Amino acid sequence: MSSRAERGLLFDKLSRVDGVFCLALCLIASAGALMMFSIAGSSWEPWAANHITRFGVAFLLMLALAVIDLRVWALIAYPLYALSLILLIAVELIGDVRLGAQRWLDLGPLGSFQPSEIMKLGLVLALGRYYHGLSAEQARMSWHLLVPALMIGAPTLLVAHQPDLGTAVLLALTGLSVVVLAGLSWKIILAGMAFVAAAIPPSYMFVLHEYQRQRVLTFLDPETDPSGSGYHILQSKIALGSGGLLGKGYGLGSQSQLNFLPEKQTDFIFATLAEEFGFVGCAALLLLYVAVIFMSLRTASLAHSHFGRLTAAGVTSTFALYVLINGAMVMGMAPVVGVPMPLLSYGGSVMLTVMIGFGLVQSVRVHRYSEVTASKSSLI
């Protein structure tokens, strides 16, 4: 194929990327940068400039990944999962300890990273590849369920042991969403829900760390320790409530500007936005999130292969869980577990994971008219 033909094919693929979807992502990231500019005292440093730069790089990476054929994603699914699992084990053995948690691997001059972020994508890809080779009956109820159970359970337990309860919950729920979407029997779903409900009391007593139990107690009654463990939730509720319908105005939020609100640029940036832009601003942002989720699920539904459908839906589930858990946490409807609001919060690791995942979603969209079919041979 000539270079001109290759460029033409590349431009043709890029033209199939969903422009409205990209616009929604840019608007969410821009809202995050504006909030960081505000809470830094009308300054691009130390957060807003980095946030925009990181998003720009991640956005270009998403476009580059979107043109990669689905068969390549299928080929790397199992190796990526295996590599992620090995890195999680390495964290247990030689990982850096920070603030009482062992979650990072030190890469020397390249910095450090959390292998759990890679696992979020590796798990979705591996489950999608596994279920692509199963019949509908095998996916419903059979011994084949042992394999995805192990694939989900192993990284979830390793991450929970670090300890990182928020990421462990995300991994478990993301994996379960893929299994359910693959056609899991309702009998097993209901039995699993009953088992989880029965396991909550012993897990609380014997599995959770002391600080995690304290988070649960604080969630149930933050007033018991308003200046200690309940401080985060109480200040977040104050910020949410004081915003009212239209908010106090850009740069005028007392809780964030006067540093009453903790982690105002990361975990609680949604409360910062609520204080300055009120209910209307929050509703507009949530509509953008809903639009992104809807467009991603629509792309998943149009995929020609079972692998494409499940992986795109799995990535979308991870994104939706980020939004739901952070929103519930900020409003005091869930314990504080350190889950950021995707693309809105400051932080490079989660942004990179989300945008790589959306690169996969757009790859499903770009290649849905190609020769990819629902047969296993079409992918590998």
Protein backbone atom coordinates (compact mmCIF):
# COMPACT_ATOMS: atom_id res chain seq x y z
CA MET A 1 0.00 0.00 0.00
CA SER A 2 1.41 3.41 -0.97
CA SER A 3 2.03 6.14 1.58
CA ARG A 4 -0.74 8.23 0.03
CA ALA A 5 -3.19 5.35 0.37
CA GLU A 6 -2.08 4.78 3.96
CA ARG A 7 -2.65 8.43 4.80
CA GLY A 8 -6.05 8.28 3.14
CA LEU A 9 -6.99 5.24 5.21
CA LEU A 10 -5.77 6.95 8.38
CA PHE A 11 -7.82 10.09 7.68
CA ASP A 12 -10.84 7.93 6.85
CA LYS A 13 -10.56 6.19 10.21
CA LEU A 14 -10.13 9.45 12.10
CA SER A 15 -13.21 10.86 10.36
CA ARG A 16 -15.27 8.08 11.95
CA VAL A 17 -14.35 9.16 15.49
CA ASP A 18 -17.42 10.62 17.23
CA GLY A 19 -16.97 14.41 17.19
CA VAL A 20 -19.79 15.08 19.66
CA PHE A 21 -18.29 12.53 22.04
CA CYS A 22 -14.90 14.28 21.82
CA LEU A 23 -16.54 17.66 22.42
CA ALA A 24 -18.24 16.37 25.58
CA LEU A 25 -14.91 15.09 26.92
CA CYS A 26 -13.26 18.44 26.19
CA LEU A 27 -16.05 20.34 27.98
CA ILE A 28 -15.73 18.18 31.12
CA ALA A 29 -11.94 18.59 31.21
CA SER A 30 -12.28 22.34 30.60
CA ALA A 31 -14.73 22.61 33.51
CA GLY A 32 -12.15 20.91 35.71
CA ALA A 33 -9.43 23.34 34.60
CA LEU A 34 -11.69 26.34 35.26
CA MET A 35 -12.43 25.10 38.78
CA MET A 36 -8.72 24.53 39.47
CA PHE A 37 -7.96 28.04 38.18
CA SER A 38 -10.59 29.41 40.57
CA ILE A 39 -9.52 27.57 43.73
CA ALA A 40 -5.85 28.42 43.10
CA GLY A 41 -6.69 32.11 43.40
CA SER A 42 -7.13 32.83 39.67
CA SER A 43 -3.83 31.16 38.84
CA TRP A 44 -2.96 28.47 36.30
CA GLU A 45 -0.49 27.04 38.79
CA PRO A 46 -0.21 24.54 40.36
CA TRP A 47 -3.15 22.57 38.92
CA ALA A 48 -5.00 24.06 35.95
CA ALA A 49 -2.12 24.24 33.46
CA ASN A 50 -0.99 20.70 34.23
CA HIS A 51 -4.58 19.46 33.94
CA ILE A 52 -5.05 20.95 30.46
CA THR A 53 -1.63 19.72 29.28
CA ARG A 54 -2.29 16.20 30.50
CA PHE A 55 -5.71 16.15 28.89
CA GLY A 56 -4.30 17.36 25.59
CA VAL A 57 -1.70 14.57 25.54
CA ALA A 58 -4.28 11.98 26.64
CA PHE A 59 -6.73 13.19 23.98
CA LEU A 60 -4.17 12.73 21.21
CA LEU A 61 -3.38 9.29 22.62
CA MET A 62 -7.09 8.42 22.51
CA LEU A 63 -7.24 9.37 18.82
CA ALA A 64 -4.12 7.33 18.09
CA LEU A 65 -5.58 4.27 19.83
CA ALA A 66 -8.91 4.70 18.05
CA VAL A 67 -7.38 3.82 14.70
CA ILE A 68 -5.87 0.55 15.99
CA ASP A 69 -7.71 -2.49 14.66
CA LEU A 70 -9.88 -4.40 17.14
CA ARG A 71 -7.93 -7.56 16.38
CA VAL A 72 -4.85 -5.95 17.91
CA TRP A 73 -6.78 -5.19 21.10
CA ALA A 74 -7.90 -8.82 21.19
CA LEU A 75 -4.35 -10.08 20.74
CA ILE A 76 -2.98 -8.03 23.64
CA ALA A 77 -5.92 -8.73 25.99
CA TYR A 78 -4.48 -11.73 27.84
CA PRO A 79 -0.85 -10.50 27.84
CA LEU A 80 -1.92 -7.11 29.24
CA TYR A 81 -3.95 -8.80 31.98
CA ALA A 82 -1.03 -11.10 32.86
CA LEU A 83 1.41 -8.18 32.93
CA SER A 84 -0.95 -6.19 35.17
CA LEU A 85 -1.28 -9.11 37.57
CA ILE A 86 2.50 -9.56 37.72
CA LEU A 87 2.93 -5.86 38.46
CA LEU A 88 0.33 -6.05 41.25
CA ILE A 89 2.26 -8.93 42.79
CA ALA A 90 5.44 -6.86 42.43
CA VAL A 91 3.74 -4.08 44.39
CA GLU A 92 3.20 -6.56 47.24
CA LEU A 93 6.90 -7.45 47.21
CA ILE A 94 8.79 -4.25 46.37
CA GLY A 95 6.20 -1.49 46.13
CA ASP A 96 6.63 1.98 47.64
CA VAL A 97 4.81 2.68 50.89
CA ARG A 98 3.16 6.10 51.10
CA LEU A 99 0.77 7.29 53.77
CA GLY A 100 0.42 3.75 55.09
CA ALA A 101 -0.46 2.22 51.70
CA GLN A 102 1.70 0.12 49.36
CA ARG A 103 0.27 0.93 45.92
CA TRP A 104 3.12 2.24 43.75
CA LEU A 105 6.08 0.88 41.80
CA ASP A 106 9.15 3.10 41.62
CA LEU A 107 10.59 3.48 38.09
CA GLY A 108 13.53 5.61 39.16
CA PRO A 109 13.95 8.73 37.01
CA LEU A 110 10.66 7.96 35.22
CA GLY A 111 8.75 8.40 38.47
CA SER A 112 6.23 5.96 39.93
CA PHE A 113 2.88 4.53 38.88
CA GLN A 114 0.02 2.39 40.17
CA PRO A 115 -0.33 -0.98 38.39
CA SER A 116 -3.98 -1.07 39.49
CA GLU A 117 -4.68 1.55 36.81
CA ILE A 118 -3.39 -0.79 34.09
CA MET A 119 -5.47 -3.62 35.55
CA LYS A 120 -8.69 -1.64 35.07
CA LEU A 121 -8.18 -1.92 31.30
CA GLY A 122 -6.51 -5.33 31.34
CA LEU A 123 -9.44 -6.89 33.20
CA VAL A 124 -12.04 -5.52 30.78
CA LEU A 125 -10.07 -6.64 27.72
CA ALA A 126 -9.37 -10.10 29.11
CA LEU A 127 -12.99 -10.71 30.09
CA GLY A 128 -14.17 -9.48 26.70
CA ARG A 129 -11.73 -11.83 24.95
CA TYR A 130 -12.76 -14.76 27.17
CA TYR A 131 -16.49 -14.34 26.63
CA HIS A 132 -16.01 -13.82 22.91
CA GLY A 133 -15.18 -17.53 22.66
CA LEU A 134 -18.17 -18.76 24.68
CA SER A 135 -21.69 -19.57 23.59
CA ALA A 136 -24.68 -17.80 25.17
CA GLU A 137 -25.52 -20.93 27.19
CA GLN A 138 -21.97 -21.25 28.52
CA ALA A 139 -22.03 -17.59 29.59
CA ARG A 140 -25.31 -18.01 31.47
CA MET A 141 -24.49 -20.72 34.00
CA SER A 142 -21.70 -23.31 33.88
CA TRP A 143 -18.26 -24.17 35.19
CA HIS A 144 -16.96 -21.56 32.75
CA LEU A 145 -17.91 -18.94 35.36
CA LEU A 146 -14.98 -20.09 37.51
CA VAL A 147 -12.52 -18.51 35.10
CA PRO A 148 -13.96 -14.94 35.18
CA ALA A 149 -14.45 -15.31 38.95
CA LEU A 150 -10.71 -15.95 39.32
CA MET A 151 -9.86 -13.22 36.82
CA ILE A 152 -11.84 -10.69 38.86
CA GLY A 153 -11.04 -12.02 42.32
CA ALA A 154 -7.24 -12.17 42.04
CA PRO A 155 -6.57 -8.48 41.23
CA THR A 156 -9.39 -7.30 43.50
CA LEU A 157 -7.87 -9.06 46.51
CA LEU A 158 -4.37 -7.84 45.68
CA VAL A 159 -5.53 -4.23 45.38
CA ALA A 160 -7.65 -4.49 48.56
CA HIS A 161 -4.56 -5.72 50.43
CA GLN A 162 -2.50 -2.63 49.44
CA PRO A 163 -4.92 -1.28 50.85
CA ASP A 164 -6.94 0.61 48.21
CA LEU A 165 -10.59 -0.09 48.88
CA GLY A 166 -11.90 2.37 46.27
CA THR A 167 -9.96 0.82 43.38
CA ALA A 168 -10.74 -2.71 44.60
CA VAL A 169 -14.46 -1.91 44.55
CA LEU A 170 -14.11 -0.42 41.05
CA LEU A 171 -12.32 -3.53 39.76
CA ALA A 172 -14.90 -5.88 41.27
CA LEU A 173 -17.91 -3.93 39.99
CA THR A 174 -16.39 -3.40 36.53
CA GLY A 175 -15.63 -7.11 36.18
CA LEU A 176 -19.09 -8.07 37.39
CA SER A 177 -20.71 -5.65 34.94
CA VAL A 178 -18.93 -7.35 32.03
CA VAL A 179 -19.99 -10.79 33.30
CA VAL A 180 -23.61 -9.66 33.64
CA LEU A 181 -23.61 -8.07 30.19
CA ALA A 182 -22.21 -11.28 28.76
CA GLY A 183 -25.49 -12.99 29.68
CA LEU A 184 -25.12 -14.24 33.25
CA SER A 185 -28.18 -16.08 34.56
CA TRP A 186 -30.46 -14.09 36.85
CA LYS A 187 -30.43 -17.01 39.30
CA ILE A 188 -26.71 -16.52 39.82
CA ILE A 189 -27.08 -12.74 40.00
CA LEU A 190 -29.69 -12.98 42.76
CA ALA A 191 -27.70 -15.65 44.61
CA GLY A 192 -24.61 -13.45 44.39
CA MET A 193 -26.48 -10.45 45.78
CA ALA A 194 -27.67 -12.55 48.71
CA PHE A 195 -24.13 -13.79 49.34
CA VAL A 196 -22.72 -10.25 49.30
CA ALA A 197 -25.39 -9.07 51.75
CA ALA A 198 -24.58 -11.97 54.09
CA ALA A 199 -20.83 -11.33 53.79
CA ILE A 200 -20.98 -7.64 54.72
CA PRO A 201 -21.04 -8.05 58.56
CA PRO A 202 -18.09 -10.52 58.77
CA SER A 203 -16.16 -8.52 56.18
CA TYR A 204 -16.64 -5.37 58.24
CA MET A 205 -15.41 -7.11 61.38
CA PHE A 206 -12.53 -9.20 60.07
CA VAL A 207 -11.49 -7.96 56.60
CA LEU A 208 -11.53 -4.16 56.66
CA HIS A 209 -8.66 -2.22 58.19
CA GLU A 210 -9.36 -0.04 61.20
CA TYR A 211 -9.28 3.19 59.18
CA GLN A 212 -11.69 1.66 56.65
CA ARG A 213 -14.12 0.72 59.43
CA GLN A 214 -13.80 4.27 60.70
CA ARG A 215 -14.74 5.57 57.25
CA VAL A 216 -17.90 3.47 57.31
CA LEU A 217 -18.83 4.75 60.78
CA THR A 218 -18.13 8.31 59.67
CA PHE A 219 -20.33 7.82 56.64
CA LEU A 220 -23.19 6.63 58.86
CA ASP A 221 -22.82 9.50 61.34
CA PRO A 222 -20.23 12.19 60.48
CA GLU A 223 -21.43 14.38 63.35
CA THR A 224 -19.75 12.06 65.86
CA ASP A 225 -16.34 13.47 64.89
CA PRO A 226 -16.92 16.79 63.09
CA SER A 227 -13.31 17.99 63.36
CA GLY A 228 -11.72 14.62 62.66
CA SER A 229 -12.86 11.73 60.49
CA GLY A 230 -16.22 13.40 59.72
CA TYR A 231 -14.64 16.68 58.59
CA HIS A 232 -14.42 15.83 54.88
CA ILE A 233 -18.06 14.84 54.48
CA LEU A 234 -19.42 17.71 56.60
CA GLN A 235 -17.44 20.36 54.70
CA SER A 236 -18.49 18.82 51.40
CA LYS A 237 -22.16 18.95 52.41
CA ILE A 238 -21.76 22.59 53.46
CA ALA A 239 -20.25 23.43 50.08
CA LEU A 240 -23.00 21.58 48.23
CA GLY A 241 -25.80 23.19 50.21
CA SER A 242 -24.42 26.72 50.21
CA GLY A 243 -24.34 26.81 46.41
CA GLY A 244 -28.11 26.86 46.17
CA LEU A 245 -29.70 27.03 42.73
CA LEU A 246 -27.21 29.23 40.87
CA GLY A 247 -24.16 29.17 43.15
CA LYS A 248 -22.16 31.92 44.82
CA GLY A 249 -20.36 32.85 41.62
CA TYR A 250 -17.11 31.92 39.97
CA GLY A 251 -14.19 32.31 42.39
CA LEU A 252 -16.50 33.18 45.30
CA GLY A 253 -16.87 29.82 47.03
CA SER A 254 -15.96 30.30 50.69
CA GLN A 255 -15.42 26.62 51.51
CA SER A 256 -12.91 26.11 48.73
CA GLN A 257 -11.34 29.58 48.54
CA LEU A 258 -10.71 29.67 52.31
CA ASN A 259 -9.44 26.08 52.34
CA PHE A 260 -12.18 24.63 54.52
CA LEU A 261 -12.91 21.99 51.89
CA PRO A 262 -10.19 19.30 51.83
CA GLU A 263 -8.88 17.76 48.60
CA LYS A 264 -10.76 20.49 46.73
CA GLN A 265 -8.91 19.87 43.46
CA THR A 266 -9.20 16.06 43.49
CA ASP A 267 -11.79 13.99 45.36
CA PHE A 268 -14.07 16.93 46.26
CA ILE A 269 -13.86 19.10 43.16
CA PHE A 270 -17.53 18.38 42.44
CA ALA A 271 -18.42 20.05 45.75
CA THR A 272 -16.28 23.01 44.71
CA LEU A 273 -18.23 23.31 41.47
CA ALA A 274 -21.53 23.00 43.35
CA GLU A 275 -20.65 25.86 45.67
CA GLU A 276 -19.70 28.24 42.86
CA PHE A 277 -22.24 27.22 40.18
CA GLY A 278 -25.04 25.71 42.25
CA PHE A 279 -27.58 23.09 41.20
CA VAL A 280 -27.68 24.38 37.62
CA GLY A 281 -23.93 23.96 37.18
CA CYS A 282 -23.98 20.47 38.69
CA ALA A 283 -26.90 19.44 36.48
CA ALA A 284 -25.11 20.71 33.36
CA LEU A 285 -21.97 18.75 34.24
CA LEU A 286 -23.92 15.58 35.01
CA LEU A 287 -25.72 15.90 31.67
CA LEU A 288 -22.31 15.88 29.98
CA TYR A 289 -21.39 12.71 31.87
CA VAL A 290 -24.70 11.10 30.92
CA ALA A 291 -24.10 12.05 27.28
CA VAL A 292 -20.64 10.44 27.32
CA ILE A 293 -22.01 7.27 28.90
CA PHE A 294 -24.95 7.11 26.48
CA MET A 295 -22.77 7.59 23.40
CA SER A 296 -20.30 4.96 24.63
CA LEU A 297 -23.04 2.42 25.26
CA ARG A 298 -24.52 3.15 21.83
CA THR A 299 -21.13 2.47 20.29
CA ALA A 300 -20.95 -0.81 22.22
CA SER A 301 -24.38 -1.83 20.97
CA LEU A 302 -23.34 -1.26 17.35
CA ALA A 303 -20.17 -3.38 17.56
CA HIS A 304 -19.98 -6.29 15.12
CA SER A 305 -18.11 -8.60 17.51
CA HIS A 306 -18.94 -9.84 20.99
CA PHE A 307 -15.44 -8.79 22.05
CA GLY A 308 -16.07 -5.23 20.90
CA ARG A 309 -19.46 -5.03 22.59
CA LEU A 310 -18.22 -6.30 25.96
CA THR A 311 -15.00 -4.32 26.10
CA ALA A 312 -16.64 -1.04 25.09
CA ALA A 313 -19.44 -1.64 27.61
CA GLY A 314 -16.88 -2.58 30.28
CA VAL A 315 -14.90 0.63 29.75
CA THR A 316 -18.14 2.60 29.94
CA SER A 317 -19.07 0.82 33.18
CA THR A 318 -15.76 1.83 34.74
CA PHE A 319 -16.33 5.47 33.76
CA ALA A 320 -19.92 5.42 35.06
CA LEU A 321 -18.79 3.87 38.36
CA TYR A 322 -16.25 6.65 38.83
CA VAL A 323 -19.01 9.23 38.45
CA LEU A 324 -21.52 7.40 40.67
CA ILE A 325 -19.08 6.62 43.49
CA ASN A 326 -17.53 10.09 43.58
CA GLY A 327 -20.93 11.78 43.41
CA ALA A 328 -22.28 9.61 46.22
CA MET A 329 -19.14 10.16 48.28
CA VAL A 330 -19.27 13.95 47.93
CA MET A 331 -22.97 14.00 48.89
CA GLY A 332 -22.39 11.80 51.95
CA MET A 333 -24.24 8.85 50.43
CA ALA A 334 -21.14 6.62 50.40
CA PRO A 335 -17.95 6.37 52.49
CA VAL A 336 -14.95 8.44 51.41
CA VAL A 337 -12.85 5.96 49.42
CA GLY A 338 -10.63 8.24 47.35
CA VAL A 339 -12.34 7.83 43.96
CA PRO A 340 -11.97 10.99 41.81
CA MET A 341 -14.49 12.48 39.40
CA PRO A 342 -13.13 11.43 35.99
CA LEU A 343 -11.62 14.20 33.80
CA LEU A 344 -12.87 16.83 36.26
CA SER A 345 -10.51 16.01 39.14
CA TYR A 346 -6.79 16.72 39.13
CA GLY A 347 -4.59 13.68 38.58
CA GLY A 348 -2.83 12.10 35.63
CA SER A 349 -3.20 8.37 36.31
CA VAL A 350 -6.99 8.19 36.26
CA MET A 351 -7.22 10.59 33.31
CA LEU A 352 -4.80 8.45 31.31
CA THR A 353 -6.69 5.26 32.14
CA VAL A 354 -10.04 6.81 31.18
CA MET A 355 -8.77 8.22 27.89
CA ILE A 356 -7.04 4.98 26.88
CA GLY A 357 -10.33 3.22 27.59
CA PHE A 358 -12.20 5.71 25.41
CA GLY A 359 -9.61 5.07 22.71
CA LEU A 360 -10.82 1.47 22.79
CA VAL A 361 -14.46 2.60 22.63
CA GLN A 362 -13.74 4.76 19.61
CA SER A 363 -11.81 1.88 18.00
CA VAL A 364 -15.02 -0.15 18.22
CA ARG A 365 -16.86 2.70 16.48
CA VAL A 366 -14.18 3.26 13.83
CA HIS A 367 -13.93 -0.41 12.87
CA ARG A 368 -17.55 -1.46 13.11
CA TYR A 369 -17.86 -1.28 9.31
CA SER A 370 -14.72 -3.35 8.71
CA GLU A 371 -14.52 -7.08 8.10
CA VAL A 372 -14.77 -7.81 11.86
CA THR A 373 -17.53 -10.35 12.51
CA ALA A 374 -18.88 -12.13 15.53
CA SER A 375 -16.78 -15.25 14.96
CA LYS A 376 -13.76 -15.95 17.08
CA SER A 377 -11.49 -16.33 14.07
CA SER A 378 -12.24 -12.79 12.93
CA LEU A 379 -10.44 -11.37 15.95
CA ILE A 380 -7.43 -13.62 16.20
